[in-house]
CSV table of C-alpha atoms in Angstrom, one decimal:
chain,number,residue,atom,x,y,z
M,1,MET,CA,-98.8,8.2,-5.3
M,2,ILE,CA,-102.1,6.6,-6.1
M,3,LEU,CA,-100.8,3.2,-5.2
M,4,GLN,CA,-99.5,4.5,-2.0
M,5,ASN,CA,-102.9,6.0,-1.1
M,6,ILE,CA,-104.7,2.8,-2.0
M,7,LEU,CA,-102.3,0.8,0.1
M,8,SER,CA,-102.7,3.2,3.1
M,9,ILE,CA,-106.5,2.9,3.0
M,10,SER,CA,-106.3,-0.9,2.5
M,11,LEU,CA,-104.0,-1.3,5.5
M,12,ALA,CA,-106.3,0.8,7.7
M,13,ALA,CA,-109.4,-1.2,6.6
M,14,ALA,CA,-108.3,-4.8,6.4
M,15,PRO,CA,-108.1,-5.9,10.1
M,16,TRP,CA,-111.3,-4.1,10.9
M,17,LEU,CA,-113.1,-5.6,8.0
M,18,LEU,CA,-112.0,-9.1,9.1
M,19,LEU,CA,-113.2,-8.4,12.6
M,20,GLY,CA,-116.5,-7.2,11.3
M,21,LEU,CA,-117.0,-10.3,9.2
M,22,PHE,CA,-116.2,-12.5,12.1
M,23,THR,CA,-118.8,-10.6,14.3
M,24,ALA,CA,-121.3,-10.8,11.4
M,25,GLY,CA,-120.8,-14.6,11.3
M,26,LEU,CA,-121.6,-14.9,15.0
M,27,ILE,CA,-124.7,-12.8,14.6
M,28,LYS,CA,-125.8,-14.9,11.6
M,29,ALA,CA,-125.4,-18.0,13.8
M,30,LEU,CA,-127.1,-16.7,16.9
M,31,ILE,CA,-130.2,-15.0,15.4
M,32,PRO,CA,-132.2,-17.4,13.2
M,33,GLU,CA,-134.9,-16.2,10.8
M,34,SER,CA,-137.7,-17.7,12.9
M,35,THR,CA,-136.6,-15.5,15.8
M,36,LEU,CA,-136.7,-12.4,13.5
M,37,GLN,CA,-140.2,-13.3,12.4
M,38,ARG,CA,-141.4,-13.5,16.0
M,39,TRP,CA,-139.8,-10.3,17.1
M,40,VAL,CA,-141.0,-8.1,14.3
M,41,GLY,CA,-144.6,-9.4,14.1
M,42,GLY,CA,-147.3,-6.8,14.1
M,43,SER,CA,-147.6,-3.4,12.5
M,44,GLY,CA,-147.4,-0.7,15.2
M,45,PRO,CA,-144.6,1.8,16.0
M,46,GLY,CA,-143.1,-0.7,18.4
M,47,ALA,CA,-142.8,-3.3,15.7
M,48,VAL,CA,-141.3,-0.8,13.3
M,49,ALA,CA,-138.6,0.2,15.9
M,50,ARG,CA,-137.9,-3.5,16.7
M,51,ALA,CA,-137.5,-4.3,13.0
M,52,ALA,CA,-135.1,-1.4,12.4
M,53,LEU,CA,-133.0,-2.3,15.5
M,54,MET,CA,-133.0,-6.1,14.7
M,55,GLY,CA,-132.0,-5.5,11.1
M,56,ALA,CA,-129.1,-3.2,11.7
M,57,PRO,CA,-126.4,-5.7,12.7
M,58,LEU,CA,-127.4,-8.4,10.3
M,59,PRO,CA,-124.8,-9.2,7.5
M,60,LEU,CA,-127.1,-8.7,4.5
M,61,CYS,CA,-126.8,-6.4,1.5
M,62,SER,CA,-129.7,-4.8,-0.2
M,63,CYS,CA,-130.6,-7.7,-2.5
M,64,GLY,CA,-129.8,-10.2,0.3
M,65,ALA,CA,-132.3,-8.5,2.6
M,66,ILE,CA,-135.2,-8.8,0.1
M,67,PRO,CA,-136.1,-12.5,0.7
M,68,THR,CA,-135.7,-12.2,4.4
M,69,ALA,CA,-137.8,-9.1,4.7
M,70,PHE,CA,-140.6,-10.4,2.5
M,71,ALA,CA,-140.6,-13.8,4.2
M,72,MET,CA,-141.4,-11.9,7.4
M,73,TYR,CA,-144.0,-9.9,5.6
M,74,ARG,CA,-145.7,-13.0,4.4
M,75,GLY,CA,-145.4,-14.5,7.9
M,76,GLY,CA,-147.4,-11.7,9.5
M,77,ALA,CA,-145.2,-8.6,9.8
M,78,GLY,CA,-146.7,-5.3,8.7
M,79,ARG,CA,-145.7,-3.1,5.9
M,80,GLY,CA,-144.0,-0.6,8.3
M,81,PRO,CA,-141.8,-3.2,10.1
M,82,THR,CA,-141.0,-4.9,6.8
M,83,THR,CA,-139.9,-1.6,5.3
M,84,ALA,CA,-137.9,-0.6,8.4
M,85,PHE,CA,-136.1,-4.0,8.2
M,86,LEU,CA,-135.5,-3.6,4.5
M,87,ILE,CA,-133.8,-0.3,5.1
M,88,SER,CA,-131.7,-0.8,8.3
M,89,THR,CA,-130.4,-4.2,7.3
M,90,PRO,CA,-128.4,-3.3,4.3
M,91,GLY,CA,-127.8,0.3,5.6
M,92,VAL,CA,-125.4,-0.9,8.3
M,93,GLY,CA,-124.0,-4.1,9.6
M,94,ALA,CA,-121.2,-5.4,11.8
M,95,ASP,CA,-118.7,-5.6,8.9
M,96,SER,CA,-119.6,-2.1,7.6
M,97,LEU,CA,-119.4,-0.5,11.1
M,98,ALA,CA,-115.9,-2.0,11.6
M,99,ILE,CA,-114.6,-0.6,8.3
M,100,THR,CA,-116.3,2.7,8.9
M,101,TYR,CA,-114.5,3.0,12.3
M,102,ALA,CA,-111.3,2.2,10.6
M,103,LEU,CA,-111.6,4.8,7.8
M,104,LEU,CA,-113.9,7.5,9.1
M,105,GLY,CA,-113.6,7.4,12.9
M,106,PRO,CA,-116.0,6.9,15.8
M,107,VAL,CA,-118.2,9.9,15.3
M,108,MET,CA,-119.1,9.0,11.7
M,109,THR,CA,-119.5,5.3,12.8
M,110,LEU,CA,-122.0,6.3,15.4
M,111,ALA,CA,-123.8,8.7,13.0
M,112,ARG,CA,-124.0,6.0,10.4
M,113,ALA,CA,-125.4,3.4,12.8
M,114,LEU,CA,-128.0,5.8,14.3
M,115,GLY,CA,-128.8,7.2,10.9
M,116,ALA,CA,-129.6,3.8,9.4
M,117,VAL,CA,-131.9,3.0,12.3
M,118,VAL,CA,-133.6,6.4,12.2
M,119,THR,CA,-134.1,6.2,8.5
M,120,GLY,CA,-135.7,2.8,8.8
M,121,VAL,CA,-138.0,3.8,11.6
M,122,VAL,CA,-139.2,7.1,10.0
M,123,THR,CA,-139.7,5.5,6.6
M,124,GLY,CA,-141.4,2.5,8.2
M,125,LEU,CA,-143.8,4.7,10.1
M,126,LEU,CA,-144.5,6.7,6.9
M,127,VAL,CA,-145.3,3.5,5.0
M,128,SER,CA,-147.5,2.3,7.8
M,129,LEU,CA,-149.9,5.2,7.0
M,130,VAL,CA,-150.6,3.6,3.6
M,131,ARG,CA,-153.3,1.0,4.2
M,132,PRO,CA,-154.9,-0.2,1.0
M,133,PRO,CA,-157.8,-2.6,1.4
M,134,CYS,CA,-157.0,-6.3,1.6
M,135,SER,CA,-157.5,-7.8,-1.8
M,136,ILE,CA,-156.3,-10.4,-4.1
M,137,GLU,CA,-154.2,-7.8,-6.0
M,138,SER,CA,-152.6,-6.3,-2.9
M,139,ALA,CA,-152.1,-9.3,-0.8
M,140,PRO,CA,-148.6,-10.8,-0.9
M,141,ALA,CA,-150.1,-14.3,-0.2
M,142,GLU,CA,-150.9,-14.8,-3.8
M,143,ALA,CA,-147.3,-15.5,-4.7
M,144,GLY,CA,-146.8,-17.9,-1.8
M,145,GLU,CA,-147.2,-21.6,-1.7
M,146,ASP,CA,-147.7,-22.1,2.0
M,147,GLY,CA,-151.5,-21.5,2.0
M,148,CYS,CA,-151.4,-18.4,4.1
M,149,SER,CA,-154.4,-16.0,3.9
M,150,CYS,CA,-154.5,-12.2,3.9
M,151,SER,CA,-154.9,-10.8,7.4
M,152,SER,CA,-157.8,-8.6,8.5
M,153,THR,CA,-155.5,-5.6,9.0
M,154,GLY,CA,-154.2,-5.7,5.4
M,155,THR,CA,-150.6,-5.8,6.6
M,156,GLY,CA,-149.5,-9.2,5.3
M,157,CYS,CA,-150.3,-12.8,5.7
M,158,ALA,CA,-151.4,-14.5,8.8
M,159,GLY,CA,-150.2,-17.9,9.6
M,160,GLY,CA,-148.3,-20.3,7.3
M,161,SER,CA,-144.9,-19.6,8.9
M,162,THR,CA,-142.7,-22.5,9.5
M,163,ILE,CA,-140.6,-22.8,12.6
M,164,ILE,CA,-137.2,-24.3,11.7
M,165,PRO,CA,-135.8,-26.6,14.4
M,166,SER,CA,-132.8,-25.2,16.2
M,167,GLU,CA,-129.4,-26.7,15.5
M,168,PRO,CA,-126.4,-27.2,17.7
M,169,LEU,CA,-124.4,-24.0,18.4
M,170,ALA,CA,-121.2,-25.3,16.9
M,171,VAL,CA,-123.0,-26.2,13.7
M,172,GLY,CA,-124.7,-22.8,13.6
M,173,ILE,CA,-121.4,-20.9,14.1
M,174,LYS,CA,-119.7,-23.0,11.4
M,175,ALA,CA,-122.6,-22.2,9.0
M,176,GLY,CA,-122.5,-18.5,9.9
M,177,MET,CA,-118.8,-18.3,9.3
M,178,ARG,CA,-119.0,-20.0,6.0
M,179,TYR,CA,-121.8,-17.6,5.0
M,180,VAL,CA,-119.9,-14.4,5.8
M,181,PHE,CA,-116.4,-15.5,4.7
M,182,TYR,CA,-117.5,-17.1,1.5
M,183,ASP,CA,-121.0,-16.2,0.4
M,184,LEU,CA,-121.1,-12.6,1.7
M,185,PHE,CA,-117.4,-12.1,1.1
M,186,ARG,CA,-117.8,-13.2,-2.5
M,187,ASP,CA,-120.6,-10.7,-3.0
M,188,ILE,CA,-118.9,-7.7,-1.6
M,189,ILE,CA,-115.1,-8.1,-2.1
M,190,ALA,CA,-115.1,-6.9,-5.8
M,191,TRP,CA,-117.0,-3.8,-4.8
M,192,ILE,CA,-114.8,-3.1,-1.8
M,193,LEU,CA,-111.7,-3.4,-4.1
M,194,LEU,CA,-113.3,-1.0,-6.5
M,195,GLY,CA,-114.1,1.4,-3.7
M,196,LEU,CA,-110.5,1.4,-2.5
M,197,VAL,CA,-109.3,2.2,-6.0
M,198,ILE,CA,-111.9,5.1,-6.3
M,199,ALA,CA,-110.9,6.4,-2.9
M,200,GLY,CA,-107.2,6.4,-3.8
M,201,MET,CA,-108.0,8.2,-7.1
M,202,LEU,CA,-110.1,10.9,-5.3
M,203,ILE,CA,-107.4,11.5,-2.7
M,204,THR,CA,-104.7,11.7,-5.4
M,205,PHE,CA,-106.3,13.6,-8.2
M,206,VAL,CA,-109.1,15.7,-6.8
M,207,PRO,CA,-108.1,19.0,-5.1
M,208,PRO,CA,-109.9,19.3,-1.7
M,209,GLN,CA,-111.1,22.8,-2.5
M,210,ALA,CA,-112.9,21.6,-5.7
M,211,LEU,CA,-115.3,19.3,-3.9
M,212,ALA,CA,-115.4,21.6,-0.8
M,213,ASP,CA,-117.1,24.2,-2.9
M,214,TYR,CA,-119.8,21.9,-4.3
M,215,GLY,CA,-119.9,19.0,-1.9
M,216,SER,CA,-122.0,20.5,0.9
M,217,GLY,CA,-125.4,22.0,1.4
M,218,VAL,CA,-128.9,20.7,0.9
M,219,TRP,CA,-128.7,20.5,-2.9
M,220,ALA,CA,-125.5,18.4,-2.8
M,221,MET,CA,-127.2,16.1,-0.3
M,222,LEU,CA,-130.4,15.8,-2.4
M,223,VAL,CA,-128.3,14.9,-5.5
M,224,MET,CA,-126.3,12.3,-3.4
M,225,ALA,CA,-129.5,10.8,-2.0
M,226,VAL,CA,-131.5,10.6,-5.3
M,227,ALA,CA,-128.6,9.5,-7.4
M,228,GLY,CA,-127.3,7.0,-4.8
M,229,MET,CA,-130.5,5.1,-4.2
M,230,PRO,CA,-130.6,3.1,-7.5
M,231,MET,CA,-126.9,2.2,-7.1
M,232,TYR,CA,-125.8,-1.4,-6.2
M,233,ILE,CA,-123.1,-0.7,-3.7
M,234,CYS,CA,-123.1,-2.5,-0.4
M,235,ALA,CA,-122.4,-0.7,2.9
M,236,ALA,CA,-118.9,-2.0,3.3
M,237,ALA,CA,-117.9,-1.1,-0.3
M,238,ALA,CA,-119.4,2.4,0.0
M,239,THR,CA,-117.1,3.2,3.0
M,240,PRO,CA,-113.7,3.6,1.2
M,241,ILE,CA,-115.4,5.8,-1.4
M,242,SER,CA,-116.8,7.9,1.4
M,243,ALA,CA,-113.4,8.2,3.0
M,244,GLY,CA,-112.0,9.4,-0.3
M,245,MET,CA,-114.8,11.9,-0.6
M,246,LEU,CA,-114.2,13.2,2.9
M,247,MET,CA,-110.5,13.6,2.2
M,248,ALA,CA,-111.2,15.4,-1.0
M,249,GLY,CA,-113.2,18.1,0.7
M,250,VAL,CA,-116.9,16.8,0.7
M,251,SER,CA,-118.7,17.8,3.9
M,252,PRO,CA,-119.3,15.2,6.6
M,253,GLY,CA,-123.0,15.6,6.2
M,254,THR,CA,-123.0,14.9,2.5
M,255,VAL,CA,-120.7,11.9,3.1
M,256,LEU,CA,-123.2,10.6,5.6
M,257,VAL,CA,-126.1,11.0,3.1
M,258,PHE,CA,-124.0,8.9,0.7
M,259,LEU,CA,-123.3,6.3,3.3
M,260,LEU,CA,-126.9,6.0,4.2
M,261,ALA,CA,-128.7,6.3,0.8
M,262,VAL,CA,-126.4,4.2,-1.4
M,263,PRO,CA,-126.4,0.8,0.5
M,264,ILE,CA,-130.1,1.0,1.6
M,265,THR,CA,-131.7,0.1,-1.7
M,266,SER,CA,-131.3,-0.9,-5.3
M,267,LEU,CA,-133.4,-1.2,-8.4
M,268,SER,CA,-134.1,-4.8,-7.5
M,269,THR,CA,-135.5,-3.6,-4.1
M,270,LEU,CA,-137.6,-0.9,-5.6
M,271,GLY,CA,-139.1,-3.3,-8.1
M,272,VAL,CA,-139.9,-6.0,-5.6
M,273,LEU,CA,-141.4,-3.4,-3.2
M,274,ARG,CA,-143.7,-2.0,-5.8
M,275,ARG,CA,-144.9,-5.5,-6.8
M,276,GLU,CA,-145.5,-6.6,-3.3
M,277,MET,CA,-146.9,-3.4,-1.7
M,278,GLY,CA,-147.9,-1.1,-4.5
M,279,SER,CA,-146.9,2.3,-6.0
M,280,ARG,CA,-148.1,4.4,-3.0
M,281,VAL,CA,-145.9,2.4,-0.6
M,282,LEU,CA,-143.0,2.8,-3.0
M,283,ALA,CA,-143.5,6.6,-3.2
M,284,CYS,CA,-143.5,6.8,0.6
M,285,TYR,CA,-140.4,4.6,0.8
M,286,VAL,CA,-138.4,6.8,-1.6
M,287,ALA,CA,-139.7,10.0,0.0
M,288,GLY,CA,-138.9,8.8,3.5
M,289,ILE,CA,-135.3,7.8,2.6
M,290,VAL,CA,-134.5,11.0,0.7
M,291,LEU,CA,-136.0,13.4,3.3
M,292,THR,CA,-134.6,11.6,6.3
M,293,THR,CA,-131.1,11.2,5.0
M,294,VAL,CA,-130.9,14.8,3.9
M,295,LEU,CA,-132.1,16.0,7.3
M,296,LEU,CA,-129.6,13.8,9.0
M,297,GLY,CA,-126.8,15.1,6.7
M,298,LEU,CA,-127.7,18.7,7.5
M,299,GLY,CA,-127.8,17.9,11.2
M,300,MET,CA,-124.3,16.2,10.9
M,301,ASP,CA,-122.8,19.3,9.3
M,302,HIS,CA,-124.2,21.5,12.1
M,303,LEU,CA,-123.0,19.2,14.8
M,304,VAL,CA,-119.5,19.1,13.4
M,305,VAL,CA,-119.3,22.9,13.4
M,306,LEU,CA,-121.0,23.4,16.8
M,307,ALA,CA,-118.9,20.7,18.6
M,308,GLY,CA,-115.7,21.6,16.8
M,309,ILE,CA,-115.1,18.1,15.6
M,310,ASP,CA,-111.9,17.6,13.7
M,311,MET,CA,-112.6,14.9,11.1
M,312,ALA,CA,-108.9,14.5,10.3
M,313,VAL,CA,-108.3,13.4,14.0
M,314,GLN,CA,-111.4,11.2,13.8
M,315,LYS,CA,-110.0,9.3,10.8
M,316,GLY,CA,-106.8,8.5,12.5
M,317,ALA,CA,-108.3,7.3,15.7
M,318,ALA,CA,-108.6,3.6,14.7
M,319,ARG,CA,-105.1,3.4,13.3
M,320,ASP,CA,-103.7,4.4,16.7
M,321,LEU,CA,-105.2,1.3,18.2
M,322,LEU,CA,-103.5,-1.3,16.0
M,323,PRO,CA,-99.8,-2.0,15.5
M,324,VAL,CA,-98.4,-1.9,12.0
M,325,TRP,CA,-97.8,-5.6,11.9
M,326,LEU,CA,-101.4,-6.4,12.6
M,327,GLU,CA,-102.5,-4.1,9.7
M,328,TRP,CA,-100.2,-6.0,7.4
M,329,THR,CA,-101.4,-9.3,8.7
M,330,GLY,CA,-105.0,-8.3,8.1
M,331,LEU,CA,-104.2,-7.2,4.6
M,332,VAL,CA,-102.3,-10.5,3.8
M,333,VAL,CA,-105.3,-12.5,5.1
M,334,LEU,CA,-107.7,-10.4,3.1
M,335,VAL,CA,-105.6,-10.9,-0.1
M,336,LEU,CA,-105.5,-14.7,0.5
M,337,LEU,CA,-109.3,-14.8,1.1
M,338,THR,CA,-109.8,-12.8,-2.1
M,339,ALA,CA,-107.6,-15.2,-4.1
M,340,VAL,CA,-109.4,-18.2,-2.8
M,341,THR,CA,-112.8,-16.6,-3.5
M,342,VAL,CA,-111.8,-15.7,-7.1
M,343,PHE,CA,-110.5,-19.2,-7.7
M,344,LYS,CA,-113.7,-20.9,-6.3
M,345,SER,CA,-115.9,-18.4,-8.2
M,346,LYS,CA,-113.8,-18.9,-11.4
M,347,GLY,CA,-113.3,-15.2,-11.7
M,348,GLY,CA,-117.0,-14.3,-11.5
M,349,ILE,CA,-116.9,-12.0,-8.4
M,350,PHE,CA,-118.3,-9.1,-10.3
M,351,ARG,CA,-121.4,-10.9,-11.3
M,352,ARG,CA,-124.6,-9.6,-9.7
M,353,ARG,CA,-126.2,-12.3,-7.5
């Protein structure tokens, strides 16, 4: 029974995950880092919103978003936009949205996408309120080697950014596909496999009523948000676990809190954020994520009840779009990619990178 459940979830997820990875490769090729730095410059509410929206589709996990975010910070972006980017980027992406649609349906996919952006914007605005005086201790420029100096607003470094010459589109697409189908895939596939196994175990062994009694309400959501933040699970890998939780009786709102809080950050992110921006920013960062995700979760539960949304129907929506042969083809391709990745990585796909 457990193998049958794991196989069922894997068949539903495989073609959508491949489509998401392909889309992520195109995004990676078409949006260079220099463009990101230009679009999220500044420190006002508009910059915070742009940073959250720009970061959402990018194929970067929590630790992968760290160097990009702080490169923008040292290039002139404010604390607020940097934080918004640091939250929305790992919180959702093209690959995770595709697998969310496959396993959880369109409503949860939309809620996850909007939730990640809203969490990034709210937390970014909260962090923007923290304005320590510009000093040697607080300026991120001290760790750089590009000669940039602390800006007068105390929001980062002014100048020193390097514009990388554009490359031919074909070369960029090839590099983007290599990044998502090897580098990114290598970093996430072990955790996706683990998530599929956990989802199968939840569906098989956990009675729905057991988690339905304890898996809803504000306290369950607070526990999910606080306990989930230090975890190192990427957005795509968290999705099958969420599907298993939903099938086992956890409320949609609590599942949404898990989907938002777990991929957003990690211990590495928290440590780097404190070093670069200070303890007060870190406190606002954690408070913003916890409060926003819990409020979104409560709103999700109320919406499901008021609108009469049937989550069981939602979960089956994606499977109705694809023929069985395409699901099996996607699973075979995913297995072959995994085998190649394991061979090239010499079995080290579970190592933290």
